[in-house]
GROMACS .gro file of C-alpha atoms in nm:
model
  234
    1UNK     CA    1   0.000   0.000   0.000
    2UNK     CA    2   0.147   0.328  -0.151
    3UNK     CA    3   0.107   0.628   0.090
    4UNK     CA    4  -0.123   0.894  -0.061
    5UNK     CA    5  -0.111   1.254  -0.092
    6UNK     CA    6  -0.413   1.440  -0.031
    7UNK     CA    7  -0.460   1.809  -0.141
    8UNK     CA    8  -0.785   1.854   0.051
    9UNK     CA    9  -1.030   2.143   0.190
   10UNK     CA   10  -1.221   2.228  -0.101
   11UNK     CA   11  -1.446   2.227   0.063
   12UNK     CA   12  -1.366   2.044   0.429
   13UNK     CA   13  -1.719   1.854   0.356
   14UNK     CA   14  -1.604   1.651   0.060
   15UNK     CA   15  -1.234   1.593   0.230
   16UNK     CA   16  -1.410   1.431   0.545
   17UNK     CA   17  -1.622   1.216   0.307
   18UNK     CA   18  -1.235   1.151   0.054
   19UNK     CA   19  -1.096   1.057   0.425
   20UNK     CA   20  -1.352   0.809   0.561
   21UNK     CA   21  -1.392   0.651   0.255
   22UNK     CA   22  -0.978   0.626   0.185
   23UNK     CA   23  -0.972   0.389   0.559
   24UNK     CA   24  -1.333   0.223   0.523
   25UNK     CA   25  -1.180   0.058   0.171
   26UNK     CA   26  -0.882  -0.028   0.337
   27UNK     CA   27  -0.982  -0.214   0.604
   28UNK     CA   28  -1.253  -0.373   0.374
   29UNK     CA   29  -0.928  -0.504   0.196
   30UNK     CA   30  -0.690  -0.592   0.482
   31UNK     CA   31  -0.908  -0.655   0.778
   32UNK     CA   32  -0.844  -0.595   1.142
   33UNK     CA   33  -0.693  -0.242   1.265
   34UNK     CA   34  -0.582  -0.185   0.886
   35UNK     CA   35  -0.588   0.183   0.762
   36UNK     CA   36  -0.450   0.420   0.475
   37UNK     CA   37  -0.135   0.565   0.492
   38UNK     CA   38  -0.232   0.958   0.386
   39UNK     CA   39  -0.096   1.291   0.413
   40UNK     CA   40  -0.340   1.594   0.382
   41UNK     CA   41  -0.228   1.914   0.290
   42UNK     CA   42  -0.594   2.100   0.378
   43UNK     CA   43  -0.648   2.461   0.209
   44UNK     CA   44  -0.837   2.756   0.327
   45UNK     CA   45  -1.128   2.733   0.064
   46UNK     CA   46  -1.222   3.075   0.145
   47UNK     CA   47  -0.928   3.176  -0.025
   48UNK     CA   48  -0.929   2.942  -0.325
   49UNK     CA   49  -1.313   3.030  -0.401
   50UNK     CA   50  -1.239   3.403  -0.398
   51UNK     CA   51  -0.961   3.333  -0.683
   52UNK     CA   52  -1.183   3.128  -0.891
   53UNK     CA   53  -1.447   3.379  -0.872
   54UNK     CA   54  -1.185   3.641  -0.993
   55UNK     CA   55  -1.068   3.422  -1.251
   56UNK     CA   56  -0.701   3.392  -1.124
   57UNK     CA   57  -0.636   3.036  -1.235
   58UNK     CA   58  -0.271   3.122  -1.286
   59UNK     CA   59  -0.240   3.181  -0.908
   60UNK     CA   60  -0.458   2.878  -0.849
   61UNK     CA   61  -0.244   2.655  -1.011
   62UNK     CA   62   0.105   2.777  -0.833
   63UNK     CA   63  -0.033   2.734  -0.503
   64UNK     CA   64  -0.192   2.391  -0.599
   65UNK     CA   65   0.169   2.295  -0.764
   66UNK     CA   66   0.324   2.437  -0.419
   67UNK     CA   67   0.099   2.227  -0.181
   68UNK     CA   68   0.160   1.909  -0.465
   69UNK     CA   69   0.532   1.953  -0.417
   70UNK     CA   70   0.523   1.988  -0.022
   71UNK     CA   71   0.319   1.660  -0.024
   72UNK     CA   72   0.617   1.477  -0.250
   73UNK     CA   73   0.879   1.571  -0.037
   74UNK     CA   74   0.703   1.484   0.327
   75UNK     CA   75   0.629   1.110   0.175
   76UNK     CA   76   0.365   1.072  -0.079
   77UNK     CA   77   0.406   0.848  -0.354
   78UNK     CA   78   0.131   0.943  -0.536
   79UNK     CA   79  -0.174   1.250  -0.533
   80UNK     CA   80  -0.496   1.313  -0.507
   81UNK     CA   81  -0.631   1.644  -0.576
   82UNK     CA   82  -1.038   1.569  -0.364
   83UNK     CA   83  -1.236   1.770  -0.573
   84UNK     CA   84  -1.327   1.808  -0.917
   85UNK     CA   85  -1.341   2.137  -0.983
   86UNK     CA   86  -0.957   2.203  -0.916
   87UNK     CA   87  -0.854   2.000  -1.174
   88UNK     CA   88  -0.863   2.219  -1.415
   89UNK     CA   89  -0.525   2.297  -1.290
   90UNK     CA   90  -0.416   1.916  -1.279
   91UNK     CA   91  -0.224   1.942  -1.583
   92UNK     CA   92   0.024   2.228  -1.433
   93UNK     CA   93   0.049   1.992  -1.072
   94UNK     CA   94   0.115   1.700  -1.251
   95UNK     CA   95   0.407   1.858  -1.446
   96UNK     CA   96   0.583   1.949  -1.134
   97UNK     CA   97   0.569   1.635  -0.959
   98UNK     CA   98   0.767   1.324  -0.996
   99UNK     CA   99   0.482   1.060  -0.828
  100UNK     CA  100   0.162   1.018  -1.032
  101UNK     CA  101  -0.180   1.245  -0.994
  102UNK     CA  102  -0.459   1.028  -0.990
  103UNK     CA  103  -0.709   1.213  -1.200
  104UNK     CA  104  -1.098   1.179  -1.144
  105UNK     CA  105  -1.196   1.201  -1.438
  106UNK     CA  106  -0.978   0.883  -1.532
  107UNK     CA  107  -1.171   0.705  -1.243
  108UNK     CA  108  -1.539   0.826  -1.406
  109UNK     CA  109  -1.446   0.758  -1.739
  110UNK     CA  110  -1.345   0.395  -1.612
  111UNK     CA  111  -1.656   0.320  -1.371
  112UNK     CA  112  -1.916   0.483  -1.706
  113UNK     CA  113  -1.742   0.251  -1.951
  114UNK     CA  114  -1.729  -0.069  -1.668
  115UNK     CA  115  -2.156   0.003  -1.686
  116UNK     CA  116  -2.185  -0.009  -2.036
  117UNK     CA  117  -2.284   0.376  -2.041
  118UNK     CA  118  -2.253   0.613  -2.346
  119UNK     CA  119  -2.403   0.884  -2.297
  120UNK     CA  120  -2.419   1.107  -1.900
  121UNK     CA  121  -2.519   1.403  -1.749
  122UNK     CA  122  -2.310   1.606  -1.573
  123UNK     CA  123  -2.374   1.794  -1.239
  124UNK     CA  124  -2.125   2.054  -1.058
  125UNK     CA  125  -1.997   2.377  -1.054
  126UNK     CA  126  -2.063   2.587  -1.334
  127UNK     CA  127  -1.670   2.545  -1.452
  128UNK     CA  128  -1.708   2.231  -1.463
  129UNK     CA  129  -2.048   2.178  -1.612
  130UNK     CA  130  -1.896   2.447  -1.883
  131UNK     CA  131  -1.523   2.421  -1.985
  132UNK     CA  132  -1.347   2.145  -2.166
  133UNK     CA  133  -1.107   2.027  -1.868
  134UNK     CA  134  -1.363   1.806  -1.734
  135UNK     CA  135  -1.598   1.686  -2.037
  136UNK     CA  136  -1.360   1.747  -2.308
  137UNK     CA  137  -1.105   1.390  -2.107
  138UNK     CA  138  -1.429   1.220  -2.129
  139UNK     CA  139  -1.522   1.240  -2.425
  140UNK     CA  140  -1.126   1.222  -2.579
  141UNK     CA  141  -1.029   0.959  -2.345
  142UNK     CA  142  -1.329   0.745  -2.302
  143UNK     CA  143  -1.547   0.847  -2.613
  144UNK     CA  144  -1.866   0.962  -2.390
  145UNK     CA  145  -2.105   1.202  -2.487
  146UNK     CA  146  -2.178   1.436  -2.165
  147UNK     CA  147  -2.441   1.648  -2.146
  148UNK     CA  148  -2.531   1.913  -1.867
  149UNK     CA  149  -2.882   2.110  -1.770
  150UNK     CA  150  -2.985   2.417  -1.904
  151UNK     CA  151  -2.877   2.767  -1.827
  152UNK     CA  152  -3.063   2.862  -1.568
  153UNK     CA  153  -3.042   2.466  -1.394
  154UNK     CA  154  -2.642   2.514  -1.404
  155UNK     CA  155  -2.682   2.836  -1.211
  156UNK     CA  156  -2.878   2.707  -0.965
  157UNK     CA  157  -2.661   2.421  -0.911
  158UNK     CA  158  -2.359   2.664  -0.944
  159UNK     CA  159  -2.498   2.869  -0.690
  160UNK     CA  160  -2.621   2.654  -0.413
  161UNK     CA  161  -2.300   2.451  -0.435
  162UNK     CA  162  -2.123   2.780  -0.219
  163UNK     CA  163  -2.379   2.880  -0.040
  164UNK     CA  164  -2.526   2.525   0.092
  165UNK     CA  165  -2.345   2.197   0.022
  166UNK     CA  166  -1.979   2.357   0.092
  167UNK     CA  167  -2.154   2.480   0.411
  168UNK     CA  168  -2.254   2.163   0.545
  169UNK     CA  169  -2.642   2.235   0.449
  170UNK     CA  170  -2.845   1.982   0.302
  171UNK     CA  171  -3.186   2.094   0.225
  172UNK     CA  172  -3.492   1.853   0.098
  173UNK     CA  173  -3.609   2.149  -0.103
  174UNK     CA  174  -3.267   2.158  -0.272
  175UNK     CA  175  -3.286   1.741  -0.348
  176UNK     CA  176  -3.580   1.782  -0.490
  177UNK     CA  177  -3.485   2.067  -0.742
  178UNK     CA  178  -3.172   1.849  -0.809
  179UNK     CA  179  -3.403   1.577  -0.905
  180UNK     CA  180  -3.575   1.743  -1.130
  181UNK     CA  181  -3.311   1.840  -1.260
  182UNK     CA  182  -3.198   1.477  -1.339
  183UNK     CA  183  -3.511   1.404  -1.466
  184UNK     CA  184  -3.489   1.674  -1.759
  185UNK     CA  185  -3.143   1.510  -1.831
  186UNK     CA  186  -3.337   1.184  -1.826
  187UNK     CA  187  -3.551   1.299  -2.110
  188UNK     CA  188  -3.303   1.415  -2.320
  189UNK     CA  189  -3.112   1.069  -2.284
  190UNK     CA  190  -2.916   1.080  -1.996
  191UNK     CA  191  -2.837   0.731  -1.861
  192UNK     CA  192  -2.665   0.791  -1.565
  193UNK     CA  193  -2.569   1.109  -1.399
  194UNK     CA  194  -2.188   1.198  -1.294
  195UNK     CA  195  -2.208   1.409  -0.966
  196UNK     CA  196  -1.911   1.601  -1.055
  197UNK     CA  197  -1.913   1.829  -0.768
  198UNK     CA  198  -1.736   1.626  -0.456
  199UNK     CA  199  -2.042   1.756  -0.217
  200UNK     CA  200  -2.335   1.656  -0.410
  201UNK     CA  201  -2.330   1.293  -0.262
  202UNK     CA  202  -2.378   1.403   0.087
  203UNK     CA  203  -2.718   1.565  -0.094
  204UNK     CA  204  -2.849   1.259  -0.316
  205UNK     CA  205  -2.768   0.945  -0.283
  206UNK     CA  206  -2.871   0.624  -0.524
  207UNK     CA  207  -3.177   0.551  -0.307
  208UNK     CA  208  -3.315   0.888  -0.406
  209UNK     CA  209  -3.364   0.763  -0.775
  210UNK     CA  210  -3.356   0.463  -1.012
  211UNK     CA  211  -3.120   0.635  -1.311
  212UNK     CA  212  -2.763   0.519  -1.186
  213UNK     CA  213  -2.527   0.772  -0.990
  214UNK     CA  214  -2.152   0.814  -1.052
  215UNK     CA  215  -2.030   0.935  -0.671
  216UNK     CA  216  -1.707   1.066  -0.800
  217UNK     CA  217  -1.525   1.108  -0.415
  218UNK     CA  218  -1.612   0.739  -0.462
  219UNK     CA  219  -1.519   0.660  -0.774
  220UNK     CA  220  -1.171   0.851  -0.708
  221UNK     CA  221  -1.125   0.685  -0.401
  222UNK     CA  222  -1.148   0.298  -0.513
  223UNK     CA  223  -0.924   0.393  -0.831
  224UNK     CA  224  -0.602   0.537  -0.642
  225UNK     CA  225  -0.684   0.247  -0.384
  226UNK     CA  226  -0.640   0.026  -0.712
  227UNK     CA  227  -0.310   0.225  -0.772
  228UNK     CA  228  -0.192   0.231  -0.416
  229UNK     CA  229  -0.185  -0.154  -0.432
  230UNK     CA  230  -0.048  -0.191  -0.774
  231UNK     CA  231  -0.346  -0.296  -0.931
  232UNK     CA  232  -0.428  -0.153  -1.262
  233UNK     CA  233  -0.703   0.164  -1.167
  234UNK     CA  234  -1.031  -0.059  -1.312
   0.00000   0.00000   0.00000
């Protein structure tokens, strides 16, 4: 078992869920008092939000590479960055490291294709619902066709992303207008729906609906687990 870097806090939710998950697998695998070998390196996300608001990827990706590095040096043999948003700047970290990034969307792409899937929605930040970091490896690397909601649906999400889920608040009246949001992704094809946002899992979970749910924290968690004990990342 390879110990694995963590670049966490974005938000604190999601790394809590990236943690429990990361020593619940383990010890499904070894048994006993087993548990991962990790290193966090925890950011304020106060600080990272107001720079993606602004725009100031640039900056964004030289503290992400800085944090990366730190992680190398004090032990890590290999990275996660627990989010999905922030790897838009996974290209830059990964050039400045010597131990391999596992990337998320490598893990989706994997899990969609395991299930048979062609064509998903997509549901997280509007970055990620809208540039080509995120659906453009899907659809190079895997050949899926990824569609998201509507305008006014991806601002919604967008905006109750920051001002709920990162904030620990899980409202039924926010599920619900999440569903139906899946459902008008549904219509237009949709067989199974990536939760590309690290929080939205602690909002819906696969008992909430019958159209399959990607949990990406999940997803990324079992494929560097796959990695960390030299198993290929399916």
């Amino acid at each position: 078992m390879k110990t694995i870097g963590m670049l966490g806090g974005m938000s604190w939710e999601s790394t809590l869920l990236y943690y429990r998950l990361l020593n619940e697998q383990v010890r499904a695998r070894l048994g006993g008092l087993h548990s991962a070998k990790l290193l966090l390196e925890s950011v304020d996300f106060a600080e990272i939000e107001l720079l993606q608001s602004h725009g100031n990827w640039q900056t964004l990706a030289e503290m992400m590479t800085s944090k990366a590095v730190a992680l190398e040096n004090a032990g890590a043999e290999m990275l996660m960055i627990c989010t999905n948003l922030m790897h838009k700047v996974a290209p830059q970290v990964a050039e400045r490291i010597s131990v391999p990034l596992v990337h998320i969307g490598d893990a989706v792409g994997n899990e969609v294709g395991a299930r048979g899937l062609t064509k998903v929605g997509l549901l997280g930040t509007r970055y990620t619902m809208e540039e080509d970091f995120y659906r453009g490896r899907l659809k190079d690397r895997f050949g899926l066709e990824v569609i998201v909601p509507d305008e006014a649906d991806r601002d919604y999400i967008h905006k109750t992303i920051f001002s709920e889920l990162c904030l620990g608040e899980f409202k039924k009246e926010t599920m619900l207008a999440y569903l139906e949001i899946i459902s008008e992704l549904e219509l237009r094809g949709a067989q199974g729906i990536i939760l590309g946002c690290t929080e939205i899992p602690l909002l819906l979970h696969q008992d909430d609906l019958e159209l399959p749910l990607l949990n990406t924290a999940e997803l990324h968690v079992r494929y560097a687990l796959n990695l960390s004990f030299g198993e290929d990342g399916d």
